[in-house]
Structure formats: C-alpha cells, structure tokens
PDB file of C-alpha atoms and ligand atoms in Angstrom:
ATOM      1  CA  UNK A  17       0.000   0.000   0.000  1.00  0.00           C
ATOM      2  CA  UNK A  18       1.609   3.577  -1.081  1.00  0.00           C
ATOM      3  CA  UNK A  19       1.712   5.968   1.708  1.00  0.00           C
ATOM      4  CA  UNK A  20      -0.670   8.478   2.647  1.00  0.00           C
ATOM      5  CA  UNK A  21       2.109  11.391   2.229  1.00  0.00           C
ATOM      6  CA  UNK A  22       5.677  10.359   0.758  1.00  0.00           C
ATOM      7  CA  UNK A  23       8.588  13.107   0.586  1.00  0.00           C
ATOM      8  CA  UNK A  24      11.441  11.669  -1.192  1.00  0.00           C
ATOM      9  CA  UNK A  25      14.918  14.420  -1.153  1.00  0.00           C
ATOM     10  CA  UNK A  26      12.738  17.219  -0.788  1.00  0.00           C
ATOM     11  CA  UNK A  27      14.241  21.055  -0.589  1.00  0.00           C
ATOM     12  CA  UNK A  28      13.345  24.238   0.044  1.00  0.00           C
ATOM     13  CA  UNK A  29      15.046  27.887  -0.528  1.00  0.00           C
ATOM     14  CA  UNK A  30      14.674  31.119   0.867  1.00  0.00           C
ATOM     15  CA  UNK A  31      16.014  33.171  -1.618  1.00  0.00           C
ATOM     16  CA  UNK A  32      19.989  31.730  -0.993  1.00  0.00           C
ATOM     17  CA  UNK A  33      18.945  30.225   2.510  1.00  0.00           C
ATOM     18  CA  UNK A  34      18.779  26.808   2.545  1.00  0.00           C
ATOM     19  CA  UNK A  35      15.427  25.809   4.804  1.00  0.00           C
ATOM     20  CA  UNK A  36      15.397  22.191   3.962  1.00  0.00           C
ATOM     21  CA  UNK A  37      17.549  20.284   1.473  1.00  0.00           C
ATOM     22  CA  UNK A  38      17.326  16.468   0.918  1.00  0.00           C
ATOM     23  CA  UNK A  39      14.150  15.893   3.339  1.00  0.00           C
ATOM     24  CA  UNK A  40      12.728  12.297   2.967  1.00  0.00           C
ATOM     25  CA  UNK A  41      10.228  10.876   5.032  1.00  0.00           C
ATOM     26  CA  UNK A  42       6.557   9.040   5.103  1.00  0.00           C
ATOM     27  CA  UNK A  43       3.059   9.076   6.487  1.00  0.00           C
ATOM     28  CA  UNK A  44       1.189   5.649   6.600  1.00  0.00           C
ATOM     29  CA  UNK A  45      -2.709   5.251   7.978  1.00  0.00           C
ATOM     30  CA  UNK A  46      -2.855   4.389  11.637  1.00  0.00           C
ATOM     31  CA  UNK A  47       0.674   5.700  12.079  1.00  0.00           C
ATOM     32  CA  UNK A  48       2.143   8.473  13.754  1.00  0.00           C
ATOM     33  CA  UNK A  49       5.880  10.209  12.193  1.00  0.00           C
ATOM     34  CA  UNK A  50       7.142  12.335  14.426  1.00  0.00           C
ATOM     35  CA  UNK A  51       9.938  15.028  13.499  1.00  0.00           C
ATOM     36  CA  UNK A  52      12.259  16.096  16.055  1.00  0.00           C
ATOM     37  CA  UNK A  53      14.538  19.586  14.991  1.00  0.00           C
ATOM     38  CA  UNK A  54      15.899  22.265  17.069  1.00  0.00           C
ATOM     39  CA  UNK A  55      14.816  25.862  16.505  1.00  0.00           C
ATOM     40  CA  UNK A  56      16.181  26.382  12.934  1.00  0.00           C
ATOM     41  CA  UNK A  57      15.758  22.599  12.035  1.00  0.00           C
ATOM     42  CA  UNK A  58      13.547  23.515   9.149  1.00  0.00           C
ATOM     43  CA  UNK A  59      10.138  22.146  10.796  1.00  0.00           C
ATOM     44  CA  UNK A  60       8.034  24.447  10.424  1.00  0.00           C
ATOM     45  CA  UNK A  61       9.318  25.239   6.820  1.00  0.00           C
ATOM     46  CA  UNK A  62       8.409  21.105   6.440  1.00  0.00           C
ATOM     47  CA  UNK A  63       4.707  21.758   7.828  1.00  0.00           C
ATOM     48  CA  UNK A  64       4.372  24.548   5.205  1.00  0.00           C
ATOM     49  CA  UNK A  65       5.400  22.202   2.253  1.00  0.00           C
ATOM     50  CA  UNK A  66       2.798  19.702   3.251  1.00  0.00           C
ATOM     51  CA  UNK A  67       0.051  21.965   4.494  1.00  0.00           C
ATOM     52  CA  UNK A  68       0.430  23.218   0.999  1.00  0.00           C
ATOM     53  CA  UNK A  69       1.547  27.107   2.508  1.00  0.00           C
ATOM     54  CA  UNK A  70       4.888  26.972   0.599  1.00  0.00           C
ATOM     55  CA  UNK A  71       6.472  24.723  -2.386  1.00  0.00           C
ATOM     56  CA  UNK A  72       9.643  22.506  -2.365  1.00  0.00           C
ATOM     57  CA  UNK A  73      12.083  23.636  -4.987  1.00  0.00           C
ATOM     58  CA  UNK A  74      13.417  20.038  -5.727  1.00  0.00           C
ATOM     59  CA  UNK A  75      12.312  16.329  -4.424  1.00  0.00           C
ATOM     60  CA  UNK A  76       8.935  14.965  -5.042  1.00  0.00           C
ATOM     61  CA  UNK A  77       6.071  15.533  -2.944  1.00  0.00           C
ATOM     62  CA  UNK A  78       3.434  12.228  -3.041  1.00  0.00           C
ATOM     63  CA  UNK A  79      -0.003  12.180  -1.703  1.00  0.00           C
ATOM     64  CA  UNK A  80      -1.332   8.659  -1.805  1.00  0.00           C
ATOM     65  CA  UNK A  81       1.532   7.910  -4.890  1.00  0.00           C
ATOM     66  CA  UNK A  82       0.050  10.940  -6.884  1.00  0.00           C
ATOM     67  CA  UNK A  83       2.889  13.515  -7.289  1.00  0.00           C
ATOM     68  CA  UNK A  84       1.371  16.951  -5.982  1.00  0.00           C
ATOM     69  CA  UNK A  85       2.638  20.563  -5.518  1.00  0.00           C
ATOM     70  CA  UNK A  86      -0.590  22.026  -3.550  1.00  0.00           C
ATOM     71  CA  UNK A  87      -0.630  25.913  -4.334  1.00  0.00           C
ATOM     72  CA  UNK A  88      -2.940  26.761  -1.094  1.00  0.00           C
ATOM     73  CA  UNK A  89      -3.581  25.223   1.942  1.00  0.00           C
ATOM     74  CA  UNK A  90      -7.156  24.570   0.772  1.00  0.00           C
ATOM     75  CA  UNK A  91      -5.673  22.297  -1.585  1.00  0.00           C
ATOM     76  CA  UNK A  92      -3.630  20.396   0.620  1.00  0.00           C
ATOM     77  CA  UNK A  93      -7.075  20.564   2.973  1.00  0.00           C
ATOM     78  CA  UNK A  94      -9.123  18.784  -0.113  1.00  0.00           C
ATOM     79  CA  UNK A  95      -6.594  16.160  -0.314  1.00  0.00           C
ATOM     80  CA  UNK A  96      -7.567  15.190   3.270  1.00  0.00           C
ATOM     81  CA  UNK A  97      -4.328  17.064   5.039  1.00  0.00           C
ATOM     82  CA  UNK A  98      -5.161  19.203   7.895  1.00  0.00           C
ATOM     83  CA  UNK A  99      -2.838  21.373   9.767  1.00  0.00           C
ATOM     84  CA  UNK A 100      -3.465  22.485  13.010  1.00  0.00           C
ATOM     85  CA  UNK A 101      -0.659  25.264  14.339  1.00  0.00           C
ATOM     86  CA  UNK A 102       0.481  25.997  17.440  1.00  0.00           C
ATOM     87  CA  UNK A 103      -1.434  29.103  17.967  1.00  0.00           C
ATOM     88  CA  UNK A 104      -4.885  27.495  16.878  1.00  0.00           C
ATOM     89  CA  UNK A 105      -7.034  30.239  14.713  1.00  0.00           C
ATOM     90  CA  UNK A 106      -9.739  30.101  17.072  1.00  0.00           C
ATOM     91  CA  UNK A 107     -12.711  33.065  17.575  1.00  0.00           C
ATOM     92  CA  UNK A 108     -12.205  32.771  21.293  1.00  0.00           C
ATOM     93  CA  UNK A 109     -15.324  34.880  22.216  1.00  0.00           C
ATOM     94  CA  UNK A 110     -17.817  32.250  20.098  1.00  0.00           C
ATOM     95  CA  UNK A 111     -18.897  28.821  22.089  1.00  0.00           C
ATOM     96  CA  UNK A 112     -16.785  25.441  21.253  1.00  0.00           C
ATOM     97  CA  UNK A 113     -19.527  24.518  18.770  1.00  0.00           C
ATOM     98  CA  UNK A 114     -19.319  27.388  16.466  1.00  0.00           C
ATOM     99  CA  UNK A 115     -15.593  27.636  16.667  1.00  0.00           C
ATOM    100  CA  UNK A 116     -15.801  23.487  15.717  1.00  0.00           C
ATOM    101  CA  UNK A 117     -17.670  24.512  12.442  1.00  0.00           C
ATOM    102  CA  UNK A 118     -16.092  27.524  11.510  1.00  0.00           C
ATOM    103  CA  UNK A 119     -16.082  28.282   8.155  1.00  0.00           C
ATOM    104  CA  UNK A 120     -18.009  25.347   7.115  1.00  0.00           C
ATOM    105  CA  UNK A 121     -21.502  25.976   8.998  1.00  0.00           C
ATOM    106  CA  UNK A 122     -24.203  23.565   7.780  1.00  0.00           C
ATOM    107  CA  UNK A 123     -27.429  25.634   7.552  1.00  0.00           C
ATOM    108  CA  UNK A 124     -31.314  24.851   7.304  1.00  0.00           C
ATOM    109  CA  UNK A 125     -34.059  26.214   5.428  1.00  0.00           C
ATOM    110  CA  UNK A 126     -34.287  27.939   1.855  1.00  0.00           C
ATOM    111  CA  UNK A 127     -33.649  31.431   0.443  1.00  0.00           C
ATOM    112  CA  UNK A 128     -34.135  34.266   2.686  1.00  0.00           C
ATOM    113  CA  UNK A 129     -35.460  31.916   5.749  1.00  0.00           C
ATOM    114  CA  UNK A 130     -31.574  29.739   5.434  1.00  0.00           C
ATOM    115  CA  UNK A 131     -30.091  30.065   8.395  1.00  0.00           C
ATOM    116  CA  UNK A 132     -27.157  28.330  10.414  1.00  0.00           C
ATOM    117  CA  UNK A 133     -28.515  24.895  11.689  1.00  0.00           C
ATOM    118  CA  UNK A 134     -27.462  25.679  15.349  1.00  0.00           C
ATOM    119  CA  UNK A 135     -28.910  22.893  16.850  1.00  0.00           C
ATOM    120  CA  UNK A 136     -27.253  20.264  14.624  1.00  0.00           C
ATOM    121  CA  UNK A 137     -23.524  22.106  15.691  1.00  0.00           C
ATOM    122  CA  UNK A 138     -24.056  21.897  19.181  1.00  0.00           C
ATOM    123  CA  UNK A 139     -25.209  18.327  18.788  1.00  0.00           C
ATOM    124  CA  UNK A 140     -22.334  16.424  16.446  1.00  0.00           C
ATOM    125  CA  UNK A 141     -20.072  18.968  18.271  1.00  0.00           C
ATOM    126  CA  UNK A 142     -21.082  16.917  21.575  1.00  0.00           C
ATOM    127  CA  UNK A 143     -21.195  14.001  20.124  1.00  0.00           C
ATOM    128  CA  UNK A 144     -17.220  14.290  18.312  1.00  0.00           C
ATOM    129  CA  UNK A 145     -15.910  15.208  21.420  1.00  0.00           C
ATOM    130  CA  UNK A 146     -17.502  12.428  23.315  1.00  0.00           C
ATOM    131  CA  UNK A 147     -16.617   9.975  20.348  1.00  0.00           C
ATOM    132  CA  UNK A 148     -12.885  10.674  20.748  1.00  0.00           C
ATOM    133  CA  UNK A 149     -13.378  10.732  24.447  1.00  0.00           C
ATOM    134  CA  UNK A 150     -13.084  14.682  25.270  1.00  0.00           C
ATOM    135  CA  UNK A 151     -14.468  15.584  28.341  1.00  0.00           C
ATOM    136  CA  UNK A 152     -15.395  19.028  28.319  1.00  0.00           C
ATOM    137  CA  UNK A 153     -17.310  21.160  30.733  1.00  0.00           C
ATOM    138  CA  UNK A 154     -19.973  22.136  27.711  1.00  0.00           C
ATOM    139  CA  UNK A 155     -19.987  23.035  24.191  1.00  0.00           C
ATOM    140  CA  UNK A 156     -21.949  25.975  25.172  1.00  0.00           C
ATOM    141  CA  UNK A 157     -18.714  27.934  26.834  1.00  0.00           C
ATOM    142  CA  UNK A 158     -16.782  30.680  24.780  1.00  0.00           C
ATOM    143  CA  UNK A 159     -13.500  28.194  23.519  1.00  0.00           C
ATOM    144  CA  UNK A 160     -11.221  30.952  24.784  1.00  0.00           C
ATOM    145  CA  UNK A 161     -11.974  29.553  28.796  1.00  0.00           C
ATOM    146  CA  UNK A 162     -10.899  26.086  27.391  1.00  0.00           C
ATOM    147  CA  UNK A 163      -6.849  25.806  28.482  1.00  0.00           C
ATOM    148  CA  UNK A 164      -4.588  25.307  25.537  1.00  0.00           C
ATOM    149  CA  UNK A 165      -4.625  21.505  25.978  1.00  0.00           C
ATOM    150  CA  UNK A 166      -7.839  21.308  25.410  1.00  0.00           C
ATOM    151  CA  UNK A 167      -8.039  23.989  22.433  1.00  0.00           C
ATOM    152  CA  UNK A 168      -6.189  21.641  20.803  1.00  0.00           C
ATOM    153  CA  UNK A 169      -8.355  18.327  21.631  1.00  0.00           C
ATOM    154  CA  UNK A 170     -10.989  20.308  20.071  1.00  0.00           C
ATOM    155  CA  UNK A 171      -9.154  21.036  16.598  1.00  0.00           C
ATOM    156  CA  UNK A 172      -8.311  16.596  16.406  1.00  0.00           C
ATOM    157  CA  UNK A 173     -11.458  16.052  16.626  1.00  0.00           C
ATOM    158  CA  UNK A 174     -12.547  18.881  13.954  1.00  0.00           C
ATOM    159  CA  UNK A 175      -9.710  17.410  11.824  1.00  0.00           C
ATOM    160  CA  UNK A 176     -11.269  13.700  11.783  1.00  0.00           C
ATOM    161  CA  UNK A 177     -14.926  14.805  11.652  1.00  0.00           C
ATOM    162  CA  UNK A 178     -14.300  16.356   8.420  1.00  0.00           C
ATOM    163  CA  UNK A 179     -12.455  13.813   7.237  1.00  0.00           C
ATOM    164  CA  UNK A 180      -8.600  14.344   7.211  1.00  0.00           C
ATOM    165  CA  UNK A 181      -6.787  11.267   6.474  1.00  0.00           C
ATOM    166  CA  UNK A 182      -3.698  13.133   7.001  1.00  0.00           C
ATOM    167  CA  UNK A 183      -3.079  15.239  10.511  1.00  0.00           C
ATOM    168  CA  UNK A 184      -0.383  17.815  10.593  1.00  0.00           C
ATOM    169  CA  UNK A 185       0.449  18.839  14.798  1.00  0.00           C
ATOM    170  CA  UNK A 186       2.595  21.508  14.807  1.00  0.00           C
ATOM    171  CA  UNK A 187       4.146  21.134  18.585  1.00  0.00           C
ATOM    172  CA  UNK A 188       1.006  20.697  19.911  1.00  0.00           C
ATOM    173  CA  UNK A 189       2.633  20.147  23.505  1.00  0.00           C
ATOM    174  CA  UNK A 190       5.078  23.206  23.277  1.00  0.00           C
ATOM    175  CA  UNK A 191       3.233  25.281  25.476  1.00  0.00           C
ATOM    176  CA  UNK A 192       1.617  22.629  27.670  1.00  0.00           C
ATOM    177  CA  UNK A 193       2.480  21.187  31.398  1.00  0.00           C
ATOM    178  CA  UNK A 194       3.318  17.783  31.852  1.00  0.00           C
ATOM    179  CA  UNK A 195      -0.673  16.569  32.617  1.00  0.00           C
ATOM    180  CA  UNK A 196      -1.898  18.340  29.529  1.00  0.00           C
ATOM    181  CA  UNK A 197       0.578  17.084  27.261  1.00  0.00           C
ATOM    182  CA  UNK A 198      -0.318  13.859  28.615  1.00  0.00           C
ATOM    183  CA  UNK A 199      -3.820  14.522  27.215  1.00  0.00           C
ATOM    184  CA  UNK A 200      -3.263  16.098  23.902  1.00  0.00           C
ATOM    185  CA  UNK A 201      -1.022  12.867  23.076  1.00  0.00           C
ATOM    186  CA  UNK A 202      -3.789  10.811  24.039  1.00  0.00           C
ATOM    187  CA  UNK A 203      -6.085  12.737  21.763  1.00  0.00           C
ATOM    188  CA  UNK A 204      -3.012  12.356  19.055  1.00  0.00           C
ATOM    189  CA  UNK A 205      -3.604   8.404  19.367  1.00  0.00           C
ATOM    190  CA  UNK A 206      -6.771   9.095  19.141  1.00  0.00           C
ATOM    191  CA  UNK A 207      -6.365   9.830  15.629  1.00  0.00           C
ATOM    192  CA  UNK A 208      -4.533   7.507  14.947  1.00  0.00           C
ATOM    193  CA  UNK A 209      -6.390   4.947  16.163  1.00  0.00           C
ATOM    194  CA  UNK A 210      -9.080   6.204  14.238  1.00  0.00           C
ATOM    195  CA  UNK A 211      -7.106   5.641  10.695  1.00  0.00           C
ATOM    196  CA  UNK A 212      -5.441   9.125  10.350  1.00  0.00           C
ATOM    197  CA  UNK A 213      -1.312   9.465   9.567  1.00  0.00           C
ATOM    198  CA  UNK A 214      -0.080  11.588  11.679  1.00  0.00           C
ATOM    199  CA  UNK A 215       2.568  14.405  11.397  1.00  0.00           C
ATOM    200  CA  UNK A 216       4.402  15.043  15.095  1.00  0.00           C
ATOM    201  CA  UNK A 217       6.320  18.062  14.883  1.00  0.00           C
ATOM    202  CA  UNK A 218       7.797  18.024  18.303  1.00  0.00           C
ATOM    203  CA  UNK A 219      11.346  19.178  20.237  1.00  0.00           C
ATOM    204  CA  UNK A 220      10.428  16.730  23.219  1.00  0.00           C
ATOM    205  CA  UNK A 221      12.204  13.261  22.710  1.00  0.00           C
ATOM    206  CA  UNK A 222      10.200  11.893  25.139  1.00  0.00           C
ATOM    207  CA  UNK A 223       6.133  13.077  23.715  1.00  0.00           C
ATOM    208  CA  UNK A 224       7.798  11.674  20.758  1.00  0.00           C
ATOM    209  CA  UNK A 225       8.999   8.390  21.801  1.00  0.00           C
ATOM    210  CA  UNK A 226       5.730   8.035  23.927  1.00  0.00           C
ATOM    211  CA  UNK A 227       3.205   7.987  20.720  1.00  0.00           C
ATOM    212  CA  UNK A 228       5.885   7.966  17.289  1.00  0.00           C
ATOM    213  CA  UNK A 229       5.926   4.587  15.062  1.00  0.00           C
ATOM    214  CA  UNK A 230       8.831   6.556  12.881  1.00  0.00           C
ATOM    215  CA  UNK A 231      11.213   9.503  13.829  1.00  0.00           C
ATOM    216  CA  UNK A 232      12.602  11.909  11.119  1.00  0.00           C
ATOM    217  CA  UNK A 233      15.609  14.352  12.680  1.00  0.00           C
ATOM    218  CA  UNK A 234      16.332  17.094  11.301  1.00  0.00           C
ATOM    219  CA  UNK A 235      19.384  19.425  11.747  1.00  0.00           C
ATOM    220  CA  UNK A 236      20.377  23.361  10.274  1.00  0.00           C
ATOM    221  CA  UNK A 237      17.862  22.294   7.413  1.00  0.00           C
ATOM    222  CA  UNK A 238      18.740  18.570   6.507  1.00  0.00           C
ATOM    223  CA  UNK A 239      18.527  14.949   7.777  1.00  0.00           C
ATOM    224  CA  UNK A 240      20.325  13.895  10.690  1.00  0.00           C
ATOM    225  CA  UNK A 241      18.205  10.309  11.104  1.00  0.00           C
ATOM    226  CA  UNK A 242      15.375   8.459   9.774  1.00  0.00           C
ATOM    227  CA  UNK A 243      14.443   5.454  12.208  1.00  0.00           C
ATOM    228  CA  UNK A 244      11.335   3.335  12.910  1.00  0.00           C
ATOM    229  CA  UNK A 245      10.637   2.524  16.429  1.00  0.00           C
ATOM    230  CA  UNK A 246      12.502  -0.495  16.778  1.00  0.00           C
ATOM    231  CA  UNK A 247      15.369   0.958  15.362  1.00  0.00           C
ATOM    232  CA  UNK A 248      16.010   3.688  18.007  1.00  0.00           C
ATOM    233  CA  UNK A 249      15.911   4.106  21.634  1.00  0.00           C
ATOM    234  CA  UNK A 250      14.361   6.944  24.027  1.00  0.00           C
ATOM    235  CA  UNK A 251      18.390   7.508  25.582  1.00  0.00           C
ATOM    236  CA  UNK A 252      19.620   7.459  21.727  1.00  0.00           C
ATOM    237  CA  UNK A 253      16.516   9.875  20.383  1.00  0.00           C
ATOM    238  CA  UNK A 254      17.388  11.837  23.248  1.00  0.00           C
ATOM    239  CA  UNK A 255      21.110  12.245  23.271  1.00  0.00           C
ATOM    240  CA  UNK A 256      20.857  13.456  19.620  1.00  0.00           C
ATOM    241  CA  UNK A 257      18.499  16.061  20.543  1.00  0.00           C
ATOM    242  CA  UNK A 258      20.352  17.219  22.999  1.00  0.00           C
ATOM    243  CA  UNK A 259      22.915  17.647  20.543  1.00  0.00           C
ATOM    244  CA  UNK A 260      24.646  14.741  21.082  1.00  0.00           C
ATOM    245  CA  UNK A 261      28.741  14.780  21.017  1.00  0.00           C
ATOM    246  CA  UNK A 262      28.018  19.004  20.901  1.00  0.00           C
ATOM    247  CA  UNK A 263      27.156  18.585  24.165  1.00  0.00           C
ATOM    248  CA  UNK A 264      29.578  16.675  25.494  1.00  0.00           C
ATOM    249  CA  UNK A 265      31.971  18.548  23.403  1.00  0.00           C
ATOM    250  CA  UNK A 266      30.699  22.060  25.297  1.00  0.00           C
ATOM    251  CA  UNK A 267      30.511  20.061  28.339  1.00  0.00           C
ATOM    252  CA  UNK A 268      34.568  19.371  28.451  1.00  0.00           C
ATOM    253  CA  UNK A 269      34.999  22.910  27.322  1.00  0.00           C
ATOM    254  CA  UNK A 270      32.964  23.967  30.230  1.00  0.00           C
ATOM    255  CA  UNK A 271      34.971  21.646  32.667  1.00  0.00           C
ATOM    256  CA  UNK A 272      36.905  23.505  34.846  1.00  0.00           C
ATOM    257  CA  UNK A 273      40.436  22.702  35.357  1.00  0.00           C
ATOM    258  CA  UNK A 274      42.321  21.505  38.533  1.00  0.00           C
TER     259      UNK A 274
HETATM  260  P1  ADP B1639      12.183  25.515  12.745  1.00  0.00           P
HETATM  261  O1  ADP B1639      10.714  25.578  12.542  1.00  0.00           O
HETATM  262  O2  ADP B1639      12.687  24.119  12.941  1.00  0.00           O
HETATM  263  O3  ADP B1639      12.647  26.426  13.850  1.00  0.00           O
HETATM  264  P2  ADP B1639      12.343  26.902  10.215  1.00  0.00           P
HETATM  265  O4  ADP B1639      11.707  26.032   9.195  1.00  0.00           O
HETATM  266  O5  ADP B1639      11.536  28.038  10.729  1.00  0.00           O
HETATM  267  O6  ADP B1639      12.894  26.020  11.411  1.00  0.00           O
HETATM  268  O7  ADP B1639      13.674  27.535   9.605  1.00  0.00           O
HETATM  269  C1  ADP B1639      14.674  26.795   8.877  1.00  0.00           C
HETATM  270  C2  ADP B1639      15.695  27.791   8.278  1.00  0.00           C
HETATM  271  O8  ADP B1639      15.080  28.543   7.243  1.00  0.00           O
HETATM  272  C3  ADP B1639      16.212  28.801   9.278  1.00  0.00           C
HETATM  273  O9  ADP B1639      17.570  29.033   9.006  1.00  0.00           O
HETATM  274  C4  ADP B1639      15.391  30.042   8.998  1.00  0.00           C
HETATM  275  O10 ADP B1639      16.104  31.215   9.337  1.00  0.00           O
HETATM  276  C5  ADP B1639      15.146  29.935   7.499  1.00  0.00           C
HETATM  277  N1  ADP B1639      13.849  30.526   7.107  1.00  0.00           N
HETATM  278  C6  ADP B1639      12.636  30.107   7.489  1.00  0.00           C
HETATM  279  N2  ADP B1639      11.662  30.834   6.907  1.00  0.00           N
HETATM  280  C7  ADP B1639      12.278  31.752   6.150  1.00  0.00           C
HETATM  281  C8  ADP B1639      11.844  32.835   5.287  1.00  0.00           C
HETATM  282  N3  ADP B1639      10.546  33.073   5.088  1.00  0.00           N
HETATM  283  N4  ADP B1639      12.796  33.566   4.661  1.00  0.00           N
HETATM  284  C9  ADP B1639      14.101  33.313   4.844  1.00  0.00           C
HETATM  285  N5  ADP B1639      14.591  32.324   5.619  1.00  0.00           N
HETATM  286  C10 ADP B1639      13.705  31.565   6.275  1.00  0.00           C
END
C-alpha cells in the first residue's frame, strides 16, 4: 500500500537560505511520524510544504503515490491534510460549537429563511468530542476559557470529523504542562487509532517516543536520522536532541580545570 504522504529528497530555498535540502520521510494510515529539529531545524518550513503554505524547490512531494505541488492550503485541505498550528485560529469569544464549524456551517431552510442549523452544531459537536473521548465542561462555553490543551483536543477532533486522512500537529505540547501534554497525546492516538497518519512536529524526545511509530531528525535544514521505532531508543533519540557529542563537546569545554 503507497503511503498516505511520501517526501522523497525534498528542498526548500529562501532566496539563498537553505530551509530544507534532501528531506525524505513518510506518512502511513494508523501511524504516527514524528519530526524532532531544534529551533532552525527547518520544521516548520516542512509543515508549510505539506500543508500546501509553501512549495519545495526540488524532491517529489506524493499524496497517496500521486505527485502533488498544492498551491494553497485549501488544496492540501481537499486532499484530506489538515494542519493544526500551534497558535490554533480560534474566535475565542464564540462557544466550542461554532468555533468546531467555523467556516463550514451547515445551515437549514431555503432562500431568505436559510439560516445556520445551530442545533445540529451543538449536537455532532457533543457528540465528536464524546466519540474521541473529550471531556469538556460544555460546548456551550466561549472556547477561549478552554486551556490550551484542550483547544487543541478540540481542533483533532474537527480534523477527523471532516475527514482528514492526514493530521499535521505543529508542537502541539510546546506550550503545555506535563498533565496536559499527557492529554493532547492521548487525543493524538486518538487519531490515529481512528485511521489518520499523523505528522508530530515536536522538540520533546520523550512526547515523541511516547506515541511515534517513525522519527525523522532534522538538523540546520537537513537529515540527521530516519528510524522506525525499533530501530532507536528513548536515551539514543534523546542524546541526539540534545545535541549529542556538541554537548559533550561544550561540556569538556565547560569543565573547569584543577
Ligand atoms: P524551525 O521551525 O525548525 O525552527 P524553520 O523552518 O523556521 O525552522 O527555519 C529553517 C531555516 O530557514 C532557518 O535558518 C530560517 O532562518 C530559514 N527561514 C525560514 N523561513 C524563512 C523565510 N521566510 N525567509 C528566509 N529564511 C527563512
């Protein structure tokens, strides 16, 4: 079975900055690829390649063995990839329901009586959340008194409900505590569980390691490791984020003599 996304040497350019050169990696259903960089890795330059913001300058770019080049995120959206970013475009005033259907409100009734089917958002917006296993107070509350943990619940289970196949998390956990990271990663297996392939974009070995079936490193822009889950252990995963022989190279450096 071809995979869901496929990126085979893919690069991008910034005018004479090299972003990402030589980028491979893949997306299969029910599995979860996690990519680990630094600040400056090129991940979110990745995440705009696939959510179809920006396009690679060389490399191939496969969406279910179908070369693509998306031109809009819309695209990339009607190919069944959704992104959801860090800082979630959410109307934070508006209840959980309406923020669950923005932008694609299903409405009742004809001509001038047409008019948003409110009862029908509040409902599958209950019954989403409750399908995935969110526990939320209400749908009824403004989103913007939900904590960030649970913001982000709320856009997994908007992704599957309209039917992504593909789920994009841009560091989902980057802003989180320990407990609520714990729960957005559930929510991540969630979708996986439910058939999605899932992009990780994480710096945290360990939210990584916890959930990721594959683990793409990246480094100033390029590849530093491509490894499935057997082939790779939390220390190792770790140790290379860390910056591996940097470290201990800056840690003898640092060693004070005598
Ligand atoms: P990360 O998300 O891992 O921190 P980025 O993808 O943002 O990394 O950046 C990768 C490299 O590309 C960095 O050197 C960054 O300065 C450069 N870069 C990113 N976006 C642009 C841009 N729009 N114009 C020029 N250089 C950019």
């Amino acid at each position: 079975m071809s995979a869901l996304v496929k990126l085979t040497d893919v690069s991008k350019y910034y005018g004479n900055i090299k972003a990402l050169e030589g980028v491979s990696l893949e997306v299969h259903p029910g599995e979860i690829t996690c990519v680990l960089g630094d600040n400056g890795a090129g991940k979110s330059t990745l995440i705009k390649i696939i959510s179809g913001l920006h396009q690679h300058d060389a490399g191939t770019y496969e969406v279910e063995g179908e070369p693509v080049r998306h031109t809009s995120p819309r695209e990339a959206l009607d190919r069944g990839i959704a992104t959801v970013y860090q800082d979630l475009a959410v109307v934070p005033l508006m209840p959980v329901w309406r923020n669950f259907f923005l932008g694609s409100e299903p409405t009742r009734g004809r001509g001038p009586a047409r008019r948003l089917d409110v009862r029908k958002m509040r409902e599958t917006t209950r019954g989403e959340l409750l399908r995935m296993g969110i526990d939320l107070r209400g749908v009824d509350q403004p989103i913007g008194t939900l904590s960030g943990g649970e913001r982000q619940c709320v856009a997994i289970a908007r992704a599957v409900y309209f039917g992504a196949k593909v789920l994009v998390l841009d560091e989902p956990t980057a802003a989180l505590g320990v407990k609520q990271s714990g729960v957005v990663l559930k929510y991540v297996a969630a979708a996986r569980d439910a058939g999605l392939g899932v992009v990780l974009i994480t710096h945290n070995p360990h939210h990584a390691f916890l959930v990721g079936d594959r683990f793409v490193l990246l480094k100033r822009g390029a590849m530093a490791g491509s490894y499935p889950k057997t082939g790779i252990t939390l220390e190792e995963l770790t140790r290379q984020m860390a910056g591996g022989s940097e470290l201990e190279q800056l840690s003898h450096e640092l060693a004070r003599e005598g």
